[in-house]
Coordinates of C-alpha atoms in Angstrom, one line a residue:
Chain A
X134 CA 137.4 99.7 125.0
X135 CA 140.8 100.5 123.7
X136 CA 140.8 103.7 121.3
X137 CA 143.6 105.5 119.5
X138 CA 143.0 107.8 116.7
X139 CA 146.1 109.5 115.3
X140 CA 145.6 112.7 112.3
X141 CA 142.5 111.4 111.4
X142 CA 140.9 113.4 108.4
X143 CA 138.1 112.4 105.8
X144 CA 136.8 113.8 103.1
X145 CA 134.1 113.7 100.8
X146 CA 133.4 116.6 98.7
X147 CA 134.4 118.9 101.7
X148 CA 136.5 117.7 104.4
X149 CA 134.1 116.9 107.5
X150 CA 136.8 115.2 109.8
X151 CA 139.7 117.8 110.5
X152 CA 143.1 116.1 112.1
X153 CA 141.7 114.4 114.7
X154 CA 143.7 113.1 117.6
X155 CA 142.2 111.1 120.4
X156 CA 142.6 108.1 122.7
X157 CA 140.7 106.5 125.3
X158 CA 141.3 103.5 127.7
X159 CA 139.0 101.6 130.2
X160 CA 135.7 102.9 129.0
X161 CA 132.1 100.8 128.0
X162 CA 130.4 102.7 126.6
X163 CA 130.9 106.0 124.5
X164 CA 128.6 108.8 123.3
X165 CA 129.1 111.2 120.0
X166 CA 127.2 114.6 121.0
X167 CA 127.0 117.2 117.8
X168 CA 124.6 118.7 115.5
X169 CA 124.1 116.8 112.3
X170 CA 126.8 117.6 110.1
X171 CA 129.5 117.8 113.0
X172 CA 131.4 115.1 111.6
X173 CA 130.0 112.4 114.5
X174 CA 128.1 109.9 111.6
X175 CA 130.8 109.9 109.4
X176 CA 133.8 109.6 112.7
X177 CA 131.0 106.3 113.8
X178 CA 131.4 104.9 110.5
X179 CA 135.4 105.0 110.3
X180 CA 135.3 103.5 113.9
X181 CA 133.3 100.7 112.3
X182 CA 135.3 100.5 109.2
X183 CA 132.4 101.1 107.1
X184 CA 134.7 103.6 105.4
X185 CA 138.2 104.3 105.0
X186 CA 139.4 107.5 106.1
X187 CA 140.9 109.8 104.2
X188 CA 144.1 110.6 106.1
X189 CA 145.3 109.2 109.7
X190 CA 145.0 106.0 111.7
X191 CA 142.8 104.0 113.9
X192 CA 143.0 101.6 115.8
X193 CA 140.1 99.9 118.4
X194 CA 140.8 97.6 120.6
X195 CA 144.4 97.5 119.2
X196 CA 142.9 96.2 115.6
X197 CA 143.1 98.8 112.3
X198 CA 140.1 99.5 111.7
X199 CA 140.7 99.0 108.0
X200 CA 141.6 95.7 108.8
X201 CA 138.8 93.1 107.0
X202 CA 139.3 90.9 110.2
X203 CA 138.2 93.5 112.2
X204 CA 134.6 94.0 110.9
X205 CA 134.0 90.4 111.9
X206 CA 133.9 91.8 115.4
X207 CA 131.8 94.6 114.9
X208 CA 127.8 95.4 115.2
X209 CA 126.4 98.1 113.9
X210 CA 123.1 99.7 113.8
X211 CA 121.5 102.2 111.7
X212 CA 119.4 105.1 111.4
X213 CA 117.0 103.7 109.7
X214 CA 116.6 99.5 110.6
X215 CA 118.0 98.3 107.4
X216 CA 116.9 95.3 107.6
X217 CA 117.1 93.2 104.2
X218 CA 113.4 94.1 103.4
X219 CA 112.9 91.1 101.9
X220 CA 113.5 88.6 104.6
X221 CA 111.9 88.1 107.6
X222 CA 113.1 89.0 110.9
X223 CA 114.8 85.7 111.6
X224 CA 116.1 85.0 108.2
X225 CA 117.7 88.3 108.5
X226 CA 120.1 87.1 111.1
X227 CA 119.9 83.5 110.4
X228 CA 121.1 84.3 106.3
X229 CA 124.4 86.3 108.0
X230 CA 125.2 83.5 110.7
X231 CA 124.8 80.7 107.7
X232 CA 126.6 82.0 105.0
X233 CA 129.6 84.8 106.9
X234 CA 130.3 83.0 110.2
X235 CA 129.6 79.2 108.9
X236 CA 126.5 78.5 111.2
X237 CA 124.7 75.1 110.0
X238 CA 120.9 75.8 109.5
X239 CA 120.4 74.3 113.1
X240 CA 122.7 76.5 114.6
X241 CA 121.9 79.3 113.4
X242 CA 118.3 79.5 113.8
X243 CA 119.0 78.5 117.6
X244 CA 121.3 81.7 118.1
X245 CA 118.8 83.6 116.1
X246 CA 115.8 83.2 118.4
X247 CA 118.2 83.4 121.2
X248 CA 118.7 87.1 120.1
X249 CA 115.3 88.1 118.9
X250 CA 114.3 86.9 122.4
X251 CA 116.5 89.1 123.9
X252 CA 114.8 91.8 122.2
X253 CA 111.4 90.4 123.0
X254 CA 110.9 89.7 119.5
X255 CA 110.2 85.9 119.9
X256 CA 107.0 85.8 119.0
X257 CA 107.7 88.6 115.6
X258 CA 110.1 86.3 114.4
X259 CA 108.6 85.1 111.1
X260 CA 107.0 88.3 109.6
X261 CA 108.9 90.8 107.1
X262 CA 110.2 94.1 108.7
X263 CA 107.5 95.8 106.6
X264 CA 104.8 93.8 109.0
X265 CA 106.4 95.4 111.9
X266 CA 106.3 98.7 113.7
X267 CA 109.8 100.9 113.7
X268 CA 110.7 100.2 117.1
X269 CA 110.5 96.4 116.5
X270 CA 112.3 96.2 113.6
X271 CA 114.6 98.8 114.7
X272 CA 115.4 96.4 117.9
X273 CA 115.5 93.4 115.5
X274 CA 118.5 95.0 113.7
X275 CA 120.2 95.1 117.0
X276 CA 119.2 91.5 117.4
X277 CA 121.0 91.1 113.9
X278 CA 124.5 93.1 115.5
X279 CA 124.4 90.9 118.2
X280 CA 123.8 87.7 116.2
X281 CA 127.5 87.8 115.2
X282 CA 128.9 88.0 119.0
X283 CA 130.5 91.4 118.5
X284 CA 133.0 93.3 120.3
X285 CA 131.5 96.1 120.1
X286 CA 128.4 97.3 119.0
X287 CA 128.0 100.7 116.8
X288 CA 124.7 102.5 116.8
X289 CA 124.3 105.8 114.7
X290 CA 121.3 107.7 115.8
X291 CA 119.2 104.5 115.9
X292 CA 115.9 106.3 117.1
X293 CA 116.1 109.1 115.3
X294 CA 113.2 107.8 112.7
X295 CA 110.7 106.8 115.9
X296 CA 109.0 108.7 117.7
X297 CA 109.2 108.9 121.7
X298 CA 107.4 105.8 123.0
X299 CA 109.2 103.1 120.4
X300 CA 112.2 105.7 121.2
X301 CA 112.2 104.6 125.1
X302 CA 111.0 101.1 123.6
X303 CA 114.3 100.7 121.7
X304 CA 117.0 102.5 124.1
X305 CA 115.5 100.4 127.3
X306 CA 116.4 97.5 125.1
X307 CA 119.7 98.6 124.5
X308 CA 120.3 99.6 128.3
X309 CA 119.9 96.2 129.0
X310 CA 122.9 94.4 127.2
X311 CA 124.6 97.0 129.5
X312 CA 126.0 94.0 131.1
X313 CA 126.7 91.8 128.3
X314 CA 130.1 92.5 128.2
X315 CA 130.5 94.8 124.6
X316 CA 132.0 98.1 124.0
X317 CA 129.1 100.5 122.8
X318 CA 129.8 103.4 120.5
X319 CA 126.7 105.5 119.6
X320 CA 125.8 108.8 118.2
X321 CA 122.1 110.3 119.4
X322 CA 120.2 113.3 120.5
X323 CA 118.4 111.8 123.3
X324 CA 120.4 113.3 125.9
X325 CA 118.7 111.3 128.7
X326 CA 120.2 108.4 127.0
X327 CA 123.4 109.7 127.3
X328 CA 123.6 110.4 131.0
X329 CA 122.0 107.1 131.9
X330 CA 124.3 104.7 129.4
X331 CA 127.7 106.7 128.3
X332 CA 130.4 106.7 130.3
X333 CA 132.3 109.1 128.1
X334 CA 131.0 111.2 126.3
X335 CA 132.6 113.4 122.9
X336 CA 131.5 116.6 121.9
X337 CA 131.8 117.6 118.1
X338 CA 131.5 120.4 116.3
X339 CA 132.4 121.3 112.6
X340 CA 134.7 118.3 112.0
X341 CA 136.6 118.7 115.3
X342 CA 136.3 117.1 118.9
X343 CA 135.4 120.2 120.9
X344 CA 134.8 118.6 124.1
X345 CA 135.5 115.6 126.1
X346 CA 135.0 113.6 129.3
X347 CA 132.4 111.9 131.4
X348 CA 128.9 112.8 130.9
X349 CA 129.1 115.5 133.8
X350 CA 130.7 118.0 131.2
X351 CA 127.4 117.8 129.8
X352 CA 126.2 119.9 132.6
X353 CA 129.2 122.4 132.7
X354 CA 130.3 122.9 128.7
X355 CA 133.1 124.6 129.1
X356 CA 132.8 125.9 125.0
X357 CA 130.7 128.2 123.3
X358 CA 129.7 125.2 120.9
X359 CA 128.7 123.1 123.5
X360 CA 126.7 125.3 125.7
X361 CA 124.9 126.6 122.6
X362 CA 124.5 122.7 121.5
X363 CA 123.3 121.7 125.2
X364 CA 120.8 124.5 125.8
X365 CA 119.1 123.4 122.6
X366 CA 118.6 119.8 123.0
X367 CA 117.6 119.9 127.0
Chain B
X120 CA 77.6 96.0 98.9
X121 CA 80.2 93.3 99.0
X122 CA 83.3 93.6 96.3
X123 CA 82.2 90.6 94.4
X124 CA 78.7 91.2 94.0
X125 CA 79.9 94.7 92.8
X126 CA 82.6 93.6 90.7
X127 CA 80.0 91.6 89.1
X128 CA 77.5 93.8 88.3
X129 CA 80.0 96.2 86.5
X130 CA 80.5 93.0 84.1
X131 CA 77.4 92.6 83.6
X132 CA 77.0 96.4 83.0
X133 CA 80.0 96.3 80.2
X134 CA 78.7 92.6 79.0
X135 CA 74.7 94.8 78.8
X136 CA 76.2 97.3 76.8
X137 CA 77.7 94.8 74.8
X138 CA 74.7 92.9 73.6
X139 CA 72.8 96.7 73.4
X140 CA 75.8 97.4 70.8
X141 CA 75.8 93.7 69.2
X142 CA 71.8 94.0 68.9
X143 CA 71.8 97.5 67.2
X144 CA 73.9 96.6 64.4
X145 CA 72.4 97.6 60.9
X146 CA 72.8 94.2 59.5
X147 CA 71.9 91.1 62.0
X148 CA 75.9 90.2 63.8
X149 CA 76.0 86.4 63.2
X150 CA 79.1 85.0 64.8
X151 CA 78.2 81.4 63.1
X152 CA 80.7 83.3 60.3
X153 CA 83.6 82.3 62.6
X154 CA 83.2 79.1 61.4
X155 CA 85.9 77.4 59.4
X156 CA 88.3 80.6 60.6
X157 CA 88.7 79.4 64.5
X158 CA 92.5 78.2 62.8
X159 CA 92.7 81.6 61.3
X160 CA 92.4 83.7 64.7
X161 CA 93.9 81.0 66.2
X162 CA 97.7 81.5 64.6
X163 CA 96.9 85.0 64.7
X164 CA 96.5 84.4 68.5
X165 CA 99.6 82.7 68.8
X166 CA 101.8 84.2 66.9
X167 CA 100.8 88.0 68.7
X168 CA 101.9 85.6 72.2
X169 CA 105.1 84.3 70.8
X170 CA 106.1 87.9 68.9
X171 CA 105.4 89.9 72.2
X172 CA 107.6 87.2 74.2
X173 CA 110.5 87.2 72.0
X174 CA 110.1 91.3 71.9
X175 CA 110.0 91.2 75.8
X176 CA 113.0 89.1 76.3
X177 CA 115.1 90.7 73.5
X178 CA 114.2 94.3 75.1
X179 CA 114.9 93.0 78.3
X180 CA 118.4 92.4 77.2
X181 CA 118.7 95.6 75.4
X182 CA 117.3 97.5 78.1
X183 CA 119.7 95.6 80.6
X184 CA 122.3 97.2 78.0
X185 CA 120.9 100.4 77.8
X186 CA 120.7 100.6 81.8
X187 CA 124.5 99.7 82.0
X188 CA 125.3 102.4 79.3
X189 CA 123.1 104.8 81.2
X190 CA 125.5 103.9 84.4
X191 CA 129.1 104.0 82.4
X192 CA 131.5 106.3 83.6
X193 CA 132.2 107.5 80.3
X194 CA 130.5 110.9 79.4
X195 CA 130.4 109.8 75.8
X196 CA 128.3 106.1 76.3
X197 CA 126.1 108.2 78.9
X198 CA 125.0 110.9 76.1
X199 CA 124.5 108.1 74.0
X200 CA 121.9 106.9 76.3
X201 CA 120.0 110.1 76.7
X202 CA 119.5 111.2 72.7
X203 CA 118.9 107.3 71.9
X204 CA 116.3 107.6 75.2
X205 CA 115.1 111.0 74.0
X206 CA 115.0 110.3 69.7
X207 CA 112.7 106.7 70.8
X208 CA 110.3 109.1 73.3
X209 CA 109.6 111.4 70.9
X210 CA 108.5 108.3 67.9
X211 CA 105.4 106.9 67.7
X212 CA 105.7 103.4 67.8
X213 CA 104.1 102.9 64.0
X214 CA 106.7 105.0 63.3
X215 CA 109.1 103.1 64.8
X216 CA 107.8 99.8 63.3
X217 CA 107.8 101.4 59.8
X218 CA 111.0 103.1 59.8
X219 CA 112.7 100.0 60.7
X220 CA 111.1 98.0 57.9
X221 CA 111.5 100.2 55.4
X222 CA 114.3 102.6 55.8
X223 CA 116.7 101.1 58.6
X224 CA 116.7 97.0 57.6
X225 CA 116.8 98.1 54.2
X226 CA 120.0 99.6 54.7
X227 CA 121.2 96.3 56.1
X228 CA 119.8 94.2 53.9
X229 CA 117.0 92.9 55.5
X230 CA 114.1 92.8 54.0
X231 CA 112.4 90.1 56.6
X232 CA 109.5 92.8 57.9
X233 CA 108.5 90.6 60.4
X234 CA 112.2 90.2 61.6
X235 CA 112.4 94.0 61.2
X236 CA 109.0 94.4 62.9
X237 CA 109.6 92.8 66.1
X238 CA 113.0 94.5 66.6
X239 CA 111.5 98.3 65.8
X240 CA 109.4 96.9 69.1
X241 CA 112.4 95.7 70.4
X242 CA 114.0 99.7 70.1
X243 CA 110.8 101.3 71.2
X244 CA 110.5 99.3 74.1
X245 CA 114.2 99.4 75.6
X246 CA 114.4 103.0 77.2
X247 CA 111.3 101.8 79.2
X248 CA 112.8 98.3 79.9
X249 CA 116.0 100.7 81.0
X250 CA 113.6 102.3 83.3
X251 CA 113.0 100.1 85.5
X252 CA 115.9 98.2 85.9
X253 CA 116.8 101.7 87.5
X254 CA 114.4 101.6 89.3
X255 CA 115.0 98.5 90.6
X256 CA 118.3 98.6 91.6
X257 CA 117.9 102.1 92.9
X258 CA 116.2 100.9 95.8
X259 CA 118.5 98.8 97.1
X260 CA 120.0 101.5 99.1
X261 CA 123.7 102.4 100.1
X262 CA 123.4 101.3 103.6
X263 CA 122.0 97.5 102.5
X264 CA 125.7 97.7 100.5
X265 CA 127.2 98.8 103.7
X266 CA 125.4 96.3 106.2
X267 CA 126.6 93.4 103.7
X268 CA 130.4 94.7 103.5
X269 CA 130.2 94.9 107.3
X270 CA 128.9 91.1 107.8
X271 CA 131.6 90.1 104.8
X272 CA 129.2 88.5 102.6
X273 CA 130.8 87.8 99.3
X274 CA 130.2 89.9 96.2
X275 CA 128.5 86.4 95.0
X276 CA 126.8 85.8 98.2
X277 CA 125.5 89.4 97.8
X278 CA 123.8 89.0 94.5
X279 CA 122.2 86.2 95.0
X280 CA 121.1 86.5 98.7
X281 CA 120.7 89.9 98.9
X282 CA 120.0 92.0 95.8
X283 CA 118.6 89.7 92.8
X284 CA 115.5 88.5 95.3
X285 CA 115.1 92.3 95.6
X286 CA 115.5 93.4 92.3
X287 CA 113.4 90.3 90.8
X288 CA 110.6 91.5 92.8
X289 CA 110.8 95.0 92.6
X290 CA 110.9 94.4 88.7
X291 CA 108.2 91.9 87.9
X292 CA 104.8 94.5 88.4
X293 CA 106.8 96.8 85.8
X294 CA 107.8 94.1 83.6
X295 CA 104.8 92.3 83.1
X296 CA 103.3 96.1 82.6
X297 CA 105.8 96.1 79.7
X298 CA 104.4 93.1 78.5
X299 CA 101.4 94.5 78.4
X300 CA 102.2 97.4 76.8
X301 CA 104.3 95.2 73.9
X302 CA 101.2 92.5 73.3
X303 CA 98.9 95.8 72.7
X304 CA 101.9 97.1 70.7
X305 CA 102.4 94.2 68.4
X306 CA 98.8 94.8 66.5
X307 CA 100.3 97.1 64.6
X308 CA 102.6 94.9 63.2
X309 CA 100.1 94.0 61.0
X310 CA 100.9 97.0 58.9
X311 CA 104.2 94.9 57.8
X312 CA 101.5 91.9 56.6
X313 CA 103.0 89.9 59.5
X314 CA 100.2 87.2 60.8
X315 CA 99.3 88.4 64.3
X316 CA 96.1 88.7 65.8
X317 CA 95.2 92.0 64.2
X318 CA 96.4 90.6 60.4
X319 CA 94.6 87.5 61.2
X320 CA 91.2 89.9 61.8
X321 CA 91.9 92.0 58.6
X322 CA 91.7 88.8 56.3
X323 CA 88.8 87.0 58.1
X324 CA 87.1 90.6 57.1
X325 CA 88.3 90.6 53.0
X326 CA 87.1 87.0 53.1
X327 CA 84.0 87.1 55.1
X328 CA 83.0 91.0 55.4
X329 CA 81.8 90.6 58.8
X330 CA 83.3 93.4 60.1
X331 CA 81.6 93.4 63.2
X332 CA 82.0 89.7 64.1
X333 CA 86.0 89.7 63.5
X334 CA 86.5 93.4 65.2
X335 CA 84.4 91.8 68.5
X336 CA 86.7 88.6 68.2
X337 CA 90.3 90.0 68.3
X338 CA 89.0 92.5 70.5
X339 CA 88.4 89.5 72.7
X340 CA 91.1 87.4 72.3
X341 CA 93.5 90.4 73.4
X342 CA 91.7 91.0 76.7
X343 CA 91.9 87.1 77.0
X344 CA 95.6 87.9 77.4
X345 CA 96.2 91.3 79.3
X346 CA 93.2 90.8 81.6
X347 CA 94.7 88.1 83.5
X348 CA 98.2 89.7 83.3
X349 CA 97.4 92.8 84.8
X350 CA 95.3 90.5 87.6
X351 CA 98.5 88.4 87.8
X352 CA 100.1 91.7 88.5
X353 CA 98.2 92.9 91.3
X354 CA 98.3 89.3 93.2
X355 CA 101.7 89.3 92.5
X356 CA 102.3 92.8 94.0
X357 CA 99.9 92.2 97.2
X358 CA 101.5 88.9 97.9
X359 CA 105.7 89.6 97.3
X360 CA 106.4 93.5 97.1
X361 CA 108.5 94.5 99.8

């Protein structure tokens, strides 16, 4: 991944991004560390282009990420599966492939089971996300990301609603598109995660990037904030 | 015991009761004094049907209103909503009815009761229809919006993929309570002399004086509607809610 972020600032009511500046070259796969509230949902969701920031630019791969364009090459998954609720797991991805990227019926529902199969989801592929447990439909919404052939996939906290088997369940199935060629930006608290998946890894704290670097800064913060943030979520 | 056999028995129980009640009357109950009135009870039945569905679409509509008033950005339209909301919730729905016969369509020059009837339902009923569109499209939730912005479906494509099928099913167990609620409602329309069920019992019993036999009758023919609604209801709710 190709990542350039120049005076980035957002607001809402407060302002939780403050002047960022960042850029990073020649990585997979990136991890957001911070306590909820550090700004890292809300920085995940400008990467994405979910939102427009405030102030500031970004660019990702060398595409604005305000660009429309660019959210065609983007996957994202959320804390919570957000699967339409009313649609099984297949339609979910087969209604996106039909009607946004102009997959006939046939097509569609071919790359569909391709992707739930990936997820071991084959055989769940017909029942509503209601009908299946939080880990499933959790790694069916990352079926649904990858449906589109993304870029890059986005995940922001995605197990932070299971609990620690369908945890493992999901993030094993994540570790293993490792190879599959996409950029991963993520935001989580399992910190074993991080070490086995991230190969950089940004610390946050209060709107700012505190820290930065490979995952081995995990074990030597060099900041208060991050050694206070570290020796609570070991 | 199994559910049916003890769903059955409680019918039997209420239908017991029934014939203890029928039996015990001071003058033998002789429902052979229906006869030549079936046509009576009949337009009564009707017409309680077709008032309560015109007052269920026409507060749908107003309700819809209501709901977008409720959501307008102007402070003005939104304080509208809340003493309109809060004058209806505090009126008893004869109340209602009368008022708008007598003092509101007067005003107007409409003296059609019935017309006047059905829309003082119309009135009551619309903060409650408002309700649940609300509710409704409360729970689509701001991350659907922002997974279908991210895959680029159309604002079209949105509605009618994403949110009416959600919406139309999180609506319908409400709605047809609402229905409900306005069929029960429209007996006392009868205060306006309009023919509904109830009027079409008050006249069998000035013609006929069995009291008993036309009470037991609309009674009847009311649960012959809202019985099967409310069990339309729950199948419907079992078999689509999300």
């Amino acid at each position: 991944m190709k990542l350039d972020i120049k005076n980035l600032s957002h607001t809402y009511d407060i302002e939780v991004l403050h002047d960022l500046s960042f850029q990073l070259e020649g990585k997979r796969s990136l991890a957001l560390l911070g306590q909820s509230g550090s700004g890292k949902s809300t920085l995940l969701r400008i990467l994405a282009g979910l939102e427009k920031p405030t102030l500031g630019e970004v660019m990702f791969n060398d595409k604005r990420v305000t660009d429309p364009e660019y959210r065609k090459g983007v996957g994202f998954v959320f804390q919570s599966h957000n699967l339409f609720p009313h649609l099984t797991l297949l339609d979910n991805i087969t209604l996106v492939l039909e009607k946004t990227r102009g997959f006939t019926k046939e097509a569609a529902h071919k790359r569909a089971m391709e992707n739930l199969a990936t997820l071991q989801l084959d055989d769940q592929a017909h029942k509503a996300p209601r009908n299946v447990s939080g880990g499933q439909a959790q790694r069916a919404s990352i079926a649904r990301a990858l449906s589109v052939d993304p870029e890059v996939i986005f995940l922001d906290e995605p197990t932070s609603s299971l609990d620690p088997i369908l945890t493992n369940d999901v993030l094993t199935a994540v570790e293993e598109l490792r190879d599959s060629g996409k950029d991963f930006v993520f935001a989580t608290h399992v910190m074993s995660f991080v070490r086995d998946f991230a190969d950089y890894v940004i610390f946050m704290y209060k709107g700012k990037i505190v820290e930065h670097g490979p995952p081995e800064i995990m074990d030597g913060p060099k900041s208060e904030e991050m050694r206070s943030f570290m020796s609570k979520v070991r | 015991m199994n559910k049916f056999l003890s769903h059955l028995l409680a019918v039997l129980l209420f239908l017991g009761f029934m014939v203890f009640v029928v039996m015990n009357q001071a003058t033998p109950v002789r429902f052979e004094r229906l006869e030549g009135y079936g046509g009576l009870f009949l337009e009564g039945f009707i017409n309680t049907v077709i008032f309560s569905f015109i007052a269920l679409i026409g507060s749908m509509v107003t309700g819809f209103l209501l709901f977008l008033i409720s959501k307008s950005k102007y402070q003005l339209l939104r304080a509208f909503d809340t003493i309109f909301t809060e004058i209806i919730y505090g009126t008893p729905l004869l109340v209602m009815i009368m008022i708008m016969a007598f003092v509101i369509g007067p005003a107007f020059n409409v003296f059609n009761r019935p017309v006047m009837g059905i829309t003082g339902l119309i009135v009551y009923i619309t903060p409650y229809m408002k309700n649940i569109f609300r509710s409704s499209f409360s729970s689509i939730t701001e991350e659907q919006f922002m997974a279908m912005d991210l895959f680029g479906f159309t604002s079209y494509q949105k509605y009618r993929y994403i949110i009416i099928p959600q919406v139309v099913r999180i609506l319908m167990p409400p709605l047809m309570n609402n229905f409900s609620l306005i069929i029960k409602g429209s007996a006392l329309l009868n205060v306006l002399s309009v023919r509904e069920l109830f009027y079409a019992q008050s006249i069998f019993h000035s013609r006929t004086f069995a009291t008993v036999v036309g009470l037991i009758t609309m009674w009847m023919l009311y649960i012959i509607i809202t019985i099967p609604l409310s069990q339309f209801i729950r199948y419907f709710e079992r078999r689509w809610s999300l």
